[in-house]
CSV table of C-alpha atoms in Angstrom, one decimal:
chain,number,residue,atom,x,y,z
O,6,MET,CA,0.1,0.1,0.0
O,7,ILE,CA,1.3,3.4,-1.2
O,8,LEU,CA,1.5,5.9,1.8
O,9,THR,CA,-0.1,8.9,0.3
O,10,PRO,CA,-0.5,12.1,2.4
O,11,ALA,CA,-4.2,11.4,2.9
O,12,ARG,CA,-3.5,8.0,4.2
O,13,VAL,CA,-0.6,9.2,6.4
O,14,ALA,CA,-3.0,11.8,7.9
O,15,LEU,CA,-5.6,9.2,8.5
O,16,LEU,CA,-3.2,6.9,10.1
O,17,SER,CA,-1.7,9.5,12.3
O,18,PHE,CA,-5.2,10.6,13.6
O,19,ILE,CA,-6.1,6.8,14.3
O,20,ALA,CA,-2.9,6.6,16.2
O,21,VAL,CA,-3.7,9.5,18.4
O,22,LEU,CA,-7.3,8.3,18.9
O,23,ILE,CA,-6.3,4.9,20.2
O,24,SER,CA,-3.5,6.3,22.3
O,25,ASP,CA,-6.1,8.7,23.9
O,26,ILE,CA,-8.4,5.9,24.8
O,27,LEU,CA,-5.5,3.5,26.2
O,28,ILE,CA,-4.2,6.3,28.3
O,29,ARG,CA,-7.7,7.0,29.8
O,30,ILE,CA,-8.5,3.3,30.3
O,31,ASN,CA,-5.0,2.6,31.9
O,32,SER,CA,-5.5,5.6,34.3
O,33,PHE,CA,-8.8,4.4,35.6
O,34,ILE,CA,-8.7,0.7,35.7
O,35,GLY,CA,-5.0,-0.1,35.1
O,36,LEU,CA,-3.5,-2.2,32.5
O,37,SER,CA,-0.3,-4.2,32.0
O,38,ASN,CA,3.0,-2.6,30.9
O,39,GLY,CA,2.1,-3.8,27.4
O,40,SER,CA,-0.6,-0.9,27.1
O,41,THR,CA,2.3,1.6,27.9
O,42,LEU,CA,4.5,0.2,25.1
O,43,LEU,CA,1.7,0.2,22.8
O,44,THR,CA,0.9,3.8,23.6
O,45,ILE,CA,4.4,4.9,23.0
O,46,ALA,CA,4.4,3.0,19.7
O,47,LEU,CA,1.1,4.7,18.7
O,48,GLN,CA,2.5,8.2,19.6
O,49,LEU,CA,5.6,7.4,17.5
O,50,VAL,CA,3.4,6.6,14.5
O,51,SER,CA,1.5,9.8,15.0
O,52,VAL,CA,4.5,12.1,15.3
O,53,LEU,CA,6.3,10.5,12.3
O,54,GLY,CA,3.1,11.1,10.4
O,55,PHE,CA,3.1,14.7,11.3
O,56,VAL,CA,6.7,15.1,10.3
O,57,PHE,CA,6.0,13.4,7.1
O,58,LEU,CA,3.1,15.7,6.3
O,59,ALA,CA,5.0,18.7,7.2
O,60,SER,CA,7.9,17.8,4.8
O,61,ARG,CA,5.8,17.0,1.8
O,62,PHE,CA,4.5,20.5,1.2
O,63,SER,CA,5.8,24.0,0.6
O,64,TRP,CA,4.5,26.2,3.4
O,65,ARG,CA,5.5,29.5,2.0
O,66,GLU,CA,3.0,29.8,-0.9
O,67,GLN,CA,0.1,28.6,1.3
O,68,MET,CA,0.1,30.9,4.3
O,69,PRO,CA,0.7,34.4,5.3
O,70,SER,CA,4.6,35.3,5.5
O,71,GLY,CA,4.2,36.9,8.9
O,72,LEU,CA,2.3,34.0,10.4
O,73,LEU,CA,4.8,31.5,8.9
O,74,LEU,CA,7.8,33.5,10.5
O,75,PHE,CA,6.3,33.4,14.0
O,76,PHE,CA,5.3,29.8,13.6
O,77,LYS,CA,9.0,29.0,12.8
O,78,LEU,CA,10.1,31.1,15.8
O,79,MET,CA,7.6,29.2,18.0
O,80,MET,CA,9.0,25.8,16.8
O,81,LEU,CA,12.6,26.9,17.2
O,82,TRP,CA,11.9,28.2,20.8
O,83,SER,CA,10.3,24.8,21.6
O,84,LEU,CA,13.4,23.1,20.4
O,85,VAL,CA,15.6,25.3,22.5
O,86,SER,CA,13.4,24.5,25.5
O,87,PHE,CA,13.8,20.8,24.7
O,88,MET,CA,17.7,21.2,24.5
O,89,ARG,CA,17.7,23.1,27.8
O,90,GLY,CA,15.8,20.2,29.2
O,91,ALA,CA,18.1,17.8,27.9
O,92,PHE,CA,21.0,19.2,29.6
O,93,ASN,CA,19.0,19.5,33.0
O,94,VAL,CA,17.4,16.1,33.3
O,95,SER,CA,18.7,13.1,34.9
O,96,GLY,CA,17.3,9.6,35.9
O,97,TYR,CA,14.7,7.6,34.2
O,98,TRP,CA,11.6,9.4,34.9
O,99,GLU,CA,12.9,12.9,33.9
O,100,TRP,CA,14.2,11.4,30.5
O,101,LYS,CA,10.9,9.6,30.1
O,102,VAL,CA,8.9,12.9,30.5
O,103,LEU,CA,11.2,14.9,28.2
O,104,MET,CA,11.4,12.4,25.4
O,105,LEU,CA,7.8,10.8,25.6
O,106,ASN,CA,5.9,13.7,26.8
O,107,TYR,CA,7.3,17.0,25.9
O,108,LEU,CA,9.1,16.1,22.5
O,109,PRO,CA,5.8,14.7,21.0
O,110,THR,CA,3.9,17.7,22.3
O,111,ILE,CA,6.2,20.3,20.6
O,112,LEU,CA,5.8,18.5,17.3
O,113,VAL,CA,1.9,18.5,17.2
O,114,PRO,CA,1.8,22.0,15.8
O,115,LEU,CA,3.1,20.4,12.7
O,116,VAL,CA,-0.5,19.3,12.2
O,117,LEU,CA,-1.1,22.9,11.0
O,118,SER,CA,0.3,21.4,7.5
O,119,LEU,CA,-2.8,19.2,7.4
O,120,GLY,CA,-5.2,22.3,7.7
O,121,LEU,CA,-3.1,24.2,5.2
O,122,ASN,CA,-3.5,21.3,2.7
O,123,PHE,CA,-7.2,20.6,3.7
O,124,PRO,CA,-8.2,18.4,0.6
O,125,ILE,CA,-6.0,15.6,2.0
O,126,SER,CA,-7.9,15.7,5.2
O,127,VAL,CA,-11.1,14.5,3.7
O,128,LYS,CA,-10.4,10.8,4.6
O,129,THR,CA,-9.7,11.8,8.2
O,130,LEU,CA,-12.9,14.0,8.5
O,131,SER,CA,-15.0,11.3,6.8
O,132,PHE,CA,-13.6,8.6,9.1
O,133,ILE,CA,-14.6,10.9,12.2
O,134,SER,CA,-18.1,11.4,11.1
O,135,ARG,CA,-18.7,7.9,9.8
O,136,LYS,CA,-16.8,5.8,12.3
O,137,VAL,CA,-15.8,7.7,15.5
O,138,PHE,CA,-19.1,9.5,16.0
O,139,ILE,CA,-21.2,6.5,15.1
O,140,PHE,CA,-19.3,3.7,16.9
O,141,GLY,CA,-18.1,5.8,19.8
O,142,VAL,CA,-21.6,5.0,21.4
O,143,PHE,CA,-20.1,1.5,22.4
O,144,PHE,CA,-17.8,3.3,24.9
O,145,ILE,CA,-20.7,4.9,26.8
O,146,PRO,CA,-21.3,1.9,29.1
O,147,PHE,CA,-17.6,1.8,29.9
O,148,ALA,CA,-17.6,5.6,30.5
O,149,LEU,CA,-20.7,5.4,32.8
O,150,THR,CA,-18.9,2.7,34.8
O,151,PHE,CA,-15.4,3.8,35.1
O,152,ASP,CA,-14.6,7.2,33.5
O,153,HIS,CA,-17.4,9.7,32.7
O,154,GLU,CA,-15.1,11.8,30.5
O,155,LEU,CA,-13.9,9.0,28.4
O,156,TYR,CA,-16.8,9.3,25.7
O,157,SER,CA,-16.5,13.2,25.7
O,158,ARG,CA,-12.9,12.9,25.0
O,159,ILE,CA,-13.3,10.3,22.1
O,160,VAL,CA,-15.8,12.7,20.3
O,161,VAL,CA,-14.1,15.8,21.2
O,162,ALA,CA,-13.9,16.8,17.5
O,163,SER,CA,-17.8,17.1,17.8
O,164,CYS,CA,-17.4,20.8,18.9
O,165,LEU,CA,-15.4,21.6,15.7
O,166,PHE,CA,-17.8,19.5,13.5
O,167,VAL,CA,-20.8,21.7,14.9
O,168,LEU,CA,-19.2,24.6,13.1
O,169,PHE,CA,-19.4,22.5,9.8
O,170,THR,CA,-23.0,21.6,10.1
O,171,PRO,CA,-24.5,24.5,8.0
O,172,TYR,CA,-22.6,23.0,5.0
O,173,LEU,CA,-23.6,19.3,5.6
O,174,LYS,CA,-26.5,17.1,4.7
O,175,TRP,CA,-29.3,16.9,7.3
O,176,ARG,CA,-28.5,13.3,8.3
O,177,TRP,CA,-24.9,14.4,9.2
O,178,ARG,CA,-26.2,17.5,11.0
O,179,MET,CA,-28.5,15.4,13.2
O,180,LEU,CA,-25.7,13.0,14.0
O,181,ILE,CA,-23.1,15.7,14.9
O,182,VAL,CA,-25.7,17.5,17.2
O,183,VAL,CA,-26.8,14.3,18.9
O,184,VAL,CA,-23.1,13.3,19.5
O,185,ALA,CA,-22.3,16.9,20.8
O,186,PHE,CA,-25.2,17.1,23.2
O,187,THR,CA,-24.5,13.5,24.5
O,188,SER,CA,-20.9,14.4,25.1
O,189,VAL,CA,-21.9,17.1,27.3
O,190,LEU,CA,-24.7,15.3,29.1
O,191,MET,CA,-22.1,12.4,29.8
O,192,ASP,CA,-20.3,14.5,32.3
O,193,LEU,CA,-21.7,17.9,33.2
O,194,SER,CA,-18.7,18.4,35.6
O,195,TYR,CA,-16.4,18.3,32.4
O,196,ARG,CA,-16.7,22.2,32.3
O,197,VAL,CA,-14.3,22.9,29.5
O,198,ASN,CA,-16.2,20.5,27.2
O,199,LEU,CA,-19.4,22.2,28.0
O,200,ILE,CA,-17.9,25.6,27.3
O,201,ARG,CA,-16.5,24.4,23.9
O,202,ASN,CA,-19.7,23.1,22.8
O,203,ALA,CA,-21.8,25.9,24.0
O,204,VAL,CA,-19.6,28.4,22.1
O,205,ALA,CA,-19.8,26.2,19.0
O,206,PHE,CA,-23.6,26.1,19.0
O,207,SER,CA,-23.7,29.8,19.7
O,208,LEU,CA,-21.6,30.5,16.7
O,209,LEU,CA,-24.0,28.8,14.5
O,210,GLY,CA,-26.2,31.9,14.8
O,211,VAL,CA,-23.4,33.7,12.8
O,212,PHE,CA,-24.3,31.7,9.8
O,213,LEU,CA,-27.9,32.9,10.0
O,214,PHE,CA,-26.7,36.6,9.9
O,215,ARG,CA,-23.8,36.1,7.7
O,216,ASP,CA,-25.0,38.9,5.2
O,217,LEU,CA,-24.6,41.6,8.0
O,218,ARG,CA,-21.4,43.4,8.5
O,219,LEU,CA,-20.3,41.2,11.4
O,220,ARG,CA,-16.6,41.9,11.1
O,221,PRO,CA,-16.3,44.9,13.5
O,222,ALA,CA,-18.2,42.8,16.1
O,223,PHE,CA,-16.0,39.9,15.6
O,224,ASN,CA,-12.8,41.9,16.0
O,225,LEU,CA,-14.1,43.4,19.2
O,226,ALA,CA,-15.0,40.0,20.5
O,227,VAL,CA,-11.5,38.6,19.7
O,228,ALA,CA,-9.9,41.5,21.1
O,229,PHE,CA,-11.9,41.0,24.4
O,230,ALA,CA,-11.1,37.2,24.5
O,231,PHE,CA,-7.4,38.0,24.1
O,232,ILE,CA,-7.3,40.7,27.0
O,233,THR,CA,-9.7,38.9,29.4
O,234,PRO,CA,-7.4,36.1,30.8
O,235,LEU,CA,-4.6,38.5,30.9
O,236,VAL,CA,-6.5,40.9,33.1
O,237,PHE,CA,-7.6,38.3,35.3
O,238,LEU,CA,-4.2,36.7,35.5
O,239,HIS,CA,-2.9,40.1,36.8
O,240,LEU,CA,-5.9,40.4,39.2
O,241,GLY,CA,-5.3,36.9,40.6
O,242,VAL,CA,-1.6,37.3,41.0
O,243,SER,CA,-2.0,40.6,42.9
O,244,ASP,CA,-4.9,38.9,44.9
O,245,SER,CA,-7.2,41.8,44.0
O,246,PHE,CA,-9.8,39.3,42.5
O,247,ASN,CA,-9.6,35.6,41.8
O,248,ILE,CA,-12.2,34.5,39.1
O,249,PHE,CA,-12.0,31.0,40.2
O,250,ARG,CA,-12.6,31.7,43.9
O,251,ASP,CA,-14.6,34.9,44.0
O,252,THR,CA,-17.3,34.4,41.4
O,253,LEU,CA,-21.0,33.4,42.1
O,254,LYS,CA,-21.4,30.1,43.7
O,255,LEU,CA,-23.9,27.7,42.3
O,256,ASP,CA,-23.9,25.0,45.2
O,257,TYR,CA,-24.8,22.3,42.6
O,258,SER,CA,-23.1,18.9,42.3
O,259,VAL,CA,-23.2,15.9,39.6
O,260,SER,CA,-22.4,12.5,40.1
O,261,VAL,CA,-19.2,11.3,38.4
O,262,SER,CA,-17.5,7.9,38.0
O,263,ASP,CA,-13.8,7.7,38.9
O,264,GLY,CA,-12.4,4.2,38.3
O,265,GLY,CA,-15.6,2.5,39.1
O,266,GLN,CA,-16.3,4.6,42.2
O,267,ILE,CA,-19.3,7.0,42.0
O,268,GLY,CA,-18.7,10.3,43.6
O,269,GLU,CA,-20.0,14.0,43.6
O,270,SER,CA,-18.4,16.7,41.7
O,271,SER,CA,-19.4,20.4,42.3
O,272,LEU,CA,-19.8,22.5,39.2
O,273,ASP,CA,-18.4,25.6,40.8
O,274,ALA,CA,-15.5,23.9,42.6
O,275,ASP,CA,-12.2,25.9,42.4
O,276,THR,CA,-9.8,23.4,41.0
O,277,ARG,CA,-7.3,25.9,39.6
O,278,THR,CA,-6.3,28.4,42.2
O,279,PHE,CA,-3.9,26.1,44.0
O,280,LEU,CA,-2.3,25.0,40.8
O,281,TYR,CA,-1.5,28.6,39.9
O,282,GLN,CA,-0.1,29.1,43.5
O,283,GLU,CA,2.0,26.0,43.4
O,284,VAL,CA,3.5,26.5,40.0
O,285,PHE,CA,4.3,30.1,40.6
O,286,TYR,CA,5.6,29.5,44.2
O,287,SER,CA,7.8,26.6,42.9
O,288,MET,CA,9.4,28.7,40.1
O,289,ARG,CA,10.0,31.7,42.5
O,290,LYS,CA,11.5,29.4,45.1
O,291,ARG,CA,13.9,28.0,42.7
O,292,GLY,CA,14.8,31.2,41.2
O,293,SER,CA,13.6,30.2,37.8
O,294,SER,CA,13.2,32.7,35.0
O,295,PHE,CA,9.6,33.4,34.2
O,296,LEU,CA,10.8,34.8,30.8
O,297,THR,CA,12.4,31.6,29.6
O,298,GLY,CA,11.1,28.9,31.9
O,299,GLU,CA,13.0,25.8,33.1
O,300,GLY,CA,13.1,23.9,29.9
O,301,GLY,CA,11.3,20.7,28.8
O,302,GLY,CA,11.2,17.9,31.4
O,303,SER,CA,10.9,20.3,34.2
O,304,GLY,CA,8.4,19.9,37.3
O,305,TYR,CA,7.1,21.9,40.1
O,306,GLU,CA,6.9,21.3,43.9
O,307,SER,CA,3.3,20.2,44.9
O,308,ASP,CA,1.9,19.5,48.2
O,309,ALA,CA,-1.6,18.7,46.7
O,310,PHE,CA,-0.1,16.0,44.7
O,311,GLN,CA,2.7,14.8,46.9
O,312,SER,CA,1.8,11.1,46.4
O,313,THR,CA,2.3,11.3,42.7
O,314,VAL,CA,5.7,13.1,42.8
O,315,LEU,CA,8.3,10.9,41.5
O,316,THR,CA,11.5,12.9,41.5
O,317,ALA,CA,13.1,15.9,43.3
O,318,LYS,CA,11.9,18.1,40.5
O,319,GLY,CA,8.4,17.5,41.6
O,320,ARG,CA,5.1,17.0,39.6
O,321,PHE,CA,5.9,17.1,35.8
O,322,SER,CA,2.7,18.9,34.6
O,323,SER,CA,-0.5,20.6,35.9
O,324,GLU,CA,-3.9,20.6,34.5
O,325,VAL,CA,-3.5,24.2,32.9
O,326,GLY,CA,-2.0,24.7,29.6
O,327,PHE,CA,-0.8,28.3,30.4
O,328,LEU,CA,1.1,26.9,33.5
O,329,ASN,CA,2.8,24.2,31.8
O,330,THR,CA,4.0,26.6,29.0
O,331,VAL,CA,5.3,29.1,31.4
O,332,LEU,CA,7.2,26.1,33.3
O,333,TYR,CA,8.7,24.7,30.3
O,334,SER,CA,9.3,27.7,27.8
O,335,GLY,CA,8.4,30.7,29.9
O,336,ALA,CA,6.6,34.0,28.9
O,337,ILE,CA,8.4,33.8,25.5
O,338,GLY,CA,6.8,30.5,24.8
O,339,VAL,CA,3.3,31.8,25.7
O,340,LEU,CA,3.8,35.0,23.6
O,341,LEU,CA,5.0,33.1,20.5
O,342,TYR,CA,2.0,30.8,20.8
O,343,ALA,CA,-0.3,33.7,21.2
O,344,ALA,CA,1.2,35.4,18.1
O,345,VAL,CA,0.6,32.5,16.0
O,346,LEU,CA,-3.0,31.9,17.3
O,347,PHE,CA,-4.1,35.6,16.9
O,348,ILE,CA,-2.5,36.2,13.5
O,349,ALA,CA,-4.4,33.1,12.2
O,350,ILE,CA,-7.5,34.4,13.8
O,351,PHE,CA,-6.9,38.0,12.3
O,352,TYR,CA,-6.7,36.5,8.8
O,353,ALA,CA,-9.8,34.1,9.5
O,354,VAL,CA,-11.9,37.0,10.4
O,355,ASN,CA,-10.7,39.8,8.2
O,356,ARG,CA,-9.3,38.1,5.1
O,357,SER,CA,-11.7,35.2,4.4
O,358,ASN,CA,-14.4,34.9,1.9
O,359,ASN,CA,-16.7,32.4,3.9
O,360,THR,CA,-18.5,32.4,7.2
O,361,LEU,CA,-16.8,29.1,8.3
O,362,CYS,CA,-13.4,30.8,8.7
O,363,LYS,CA,-15.0,33.6,10.8
O,364,MET,CA,-16.6,31.1,13.2
O,365,LEU,CA,-13.3,29.2,13.4
O,366,GLY,CA,-11.5,32.4,14.2
O,367,PHE,CA,-13.6,33.2,17.2
O,368,PHE,CA,-13.6,29.6,18.3
O,369,LEU,CA,-9.8,29.7,18.4
O,370,ALA,CA,-10.0,32.9,20.5
O,371,VAL,CA,-12.1,30.9,22.9
O,372,HIS,CA,-9.3,28.4,22.9
O,373,TRP,CA,-6.9,31.2,24.2
O,374,VAL,CA,-9.2,31.8,27.2
O,375,LEU,CA,-9.5,28.0,27.9
O,376,PHE,CA,-5.5,27.9,27.6
O,377,PHE,CA,-5.7,29.6,31.1
O,378,ILE,CA,-8.2,27.0,32.5
O,379,GLU,CA,-7.2,23.8,30.9
O,380,ASP,CA,-6.5,23.2,27.2
O,381,ILE,CA,-3.3,21.3,27.9
O,382,PRO,CA,-0.6,21.2,25.1
O,383,LYS,CA,0.0,17.5,24.7
O,384,LEU,CA,-0.3,14.7,22.0
O,385,ASP,CA,-4.0,14.3,22.1
O,386,MET,CA,-7.1,14.9,19.9
O,387,ASN,CA,-7.9,18.2,21.3
O,388,TYR,CA,-4.6,19.6,20.6
O,389,PHE,CA,-4.5,17.8,17.2
O,390,PHE,CA,-7.8,19.6,16.1
O,391,LEU,CA,-6.6,23.0,17.6
O,392,TRP,CA,-3.7,23.1,15.0
O,393,PHE,CA,-5.8,21.5,12.4
O,394,ALA,CA,-8.2,24.6,12.8
O,395,ILE,CA,-5.3,27.1,13.0
O,396,GLY,CA,-4.1,25.5,9.6
O,397,LEU,CA,-7.5,26.0,8.1
O,398,CYS,CA,-7.8,29.8,9.2
O,399,SER,CA,-4.1,30.1,7.9
O,400,SER,CA,-4.6,28.5,4.4
O,401,HIS,CA,-4.9,31.1,1.5
O,402,ARG,CA,-6.8,28.5,-0.4
O,403,PHE,CA,-9.4,27.8,2.2
O,404,ARG,CA,-10.1,31.4,3.2
O,405,ALA,CA,-10.6,32.0,-0.5
O,406,LEU,CA,-13.5,29.6,-0.7
O,407,SER,CA,-17.0,30.7,-0.7
O,408,ASP,CA,-19.8,29.2,1.3
O,409,VAL,CA,-21.2,27.7,-1.8
O,410,GLU,CA,-17.8,26.1,-2.6
O,411,LEU,CA,-17.5,24.9,1.0
O,412,ARG,CA,-20.8,23.0,0.6
O,413,GLU,CA,-19.3,21.2,-2.5
O,414,PHE,CA,-16.3,20.2,-0.5
O,415,PHE,CA,-18.1,18.9,2.6
O,416,LYS,CA,-20.2,16.8,0.0
O,417,ARG,CA,-17.1,14.6,-0.1
O,418,LEU,CA,-17.4,13.5,3.5
């Protein structure tokens, strides 16, 4: 069988999908070491696929030159952070984190090439709609028993596909809507998933009013999305106002399954303040540079997760994407990521000929907000589709399509 770019793209996605499932299952019920070796093999397949796809196409002609420059700078700084980590790690666990966690993570942005060359993504998108969304239902009993988030994570692409629904046939629209709502109802305590889907469905209203002059409103909303987490970060660090702690309390809990044990989870529980405190305190205590970070494979001192600490460096990552990026590559890493993200958003909103790009642009702006809540950069399906969406917004060819031409494209799914 000839490995065409379309087949490599599909194979890479399937590898990430199965890897995600194995990691969740292993975390909640435990499997043999064979599952770990299989996960490593799958992640290797996916990363090699990303590199293959990135090497097959000329990027310069397909995306804005300024965006390409910042993307290269981001990838270069990630490599510098990797090398800094390589000089500072020691022992099995630190090398494992650096080589099997950090290195694959910094290569995931190469998925941007799949969005740039979107015609080769048809097989992957078709597989998701025809296989993952349909047969994912068989994981619901396991999810209800052991891990309520499992089904939602398997169909994480549904929030992106919601934006595609105006261009699809009715039967696929109904399937995607049902899958998206089911993913939310499976675990209401999975708040980031609830936010992603709520935003996606809200953006469908934009399609109904696409003939109006919405660009100024979009630009204002994007600017607000960019500034908001930075303002709250400043207020939180100065202890003037903590959005996680000082907001309205709902006093409402839902049942969740954790490894077969049913428990309660509060929808307004503050699960982020202590993470910010621990990471910032740890870096300040060590005299680490908040500008450049500590390099790949670093960790932070944690009292809350003391039982999971494996080395003197502490816990290797938190549940917040922003904190992990600051820890590994500092403010420079955060700013370069923001530059790539918001340049792509600018072109999606202001230099596109179709409504989908504008919806994708604002959807990416919401990802920036979620970056300060969760949205962890790692080799998983959420990060995969984030960079796929950035690639679509960056593509000259995709942004030039009209809504009528997009309908023709999505007929191929």
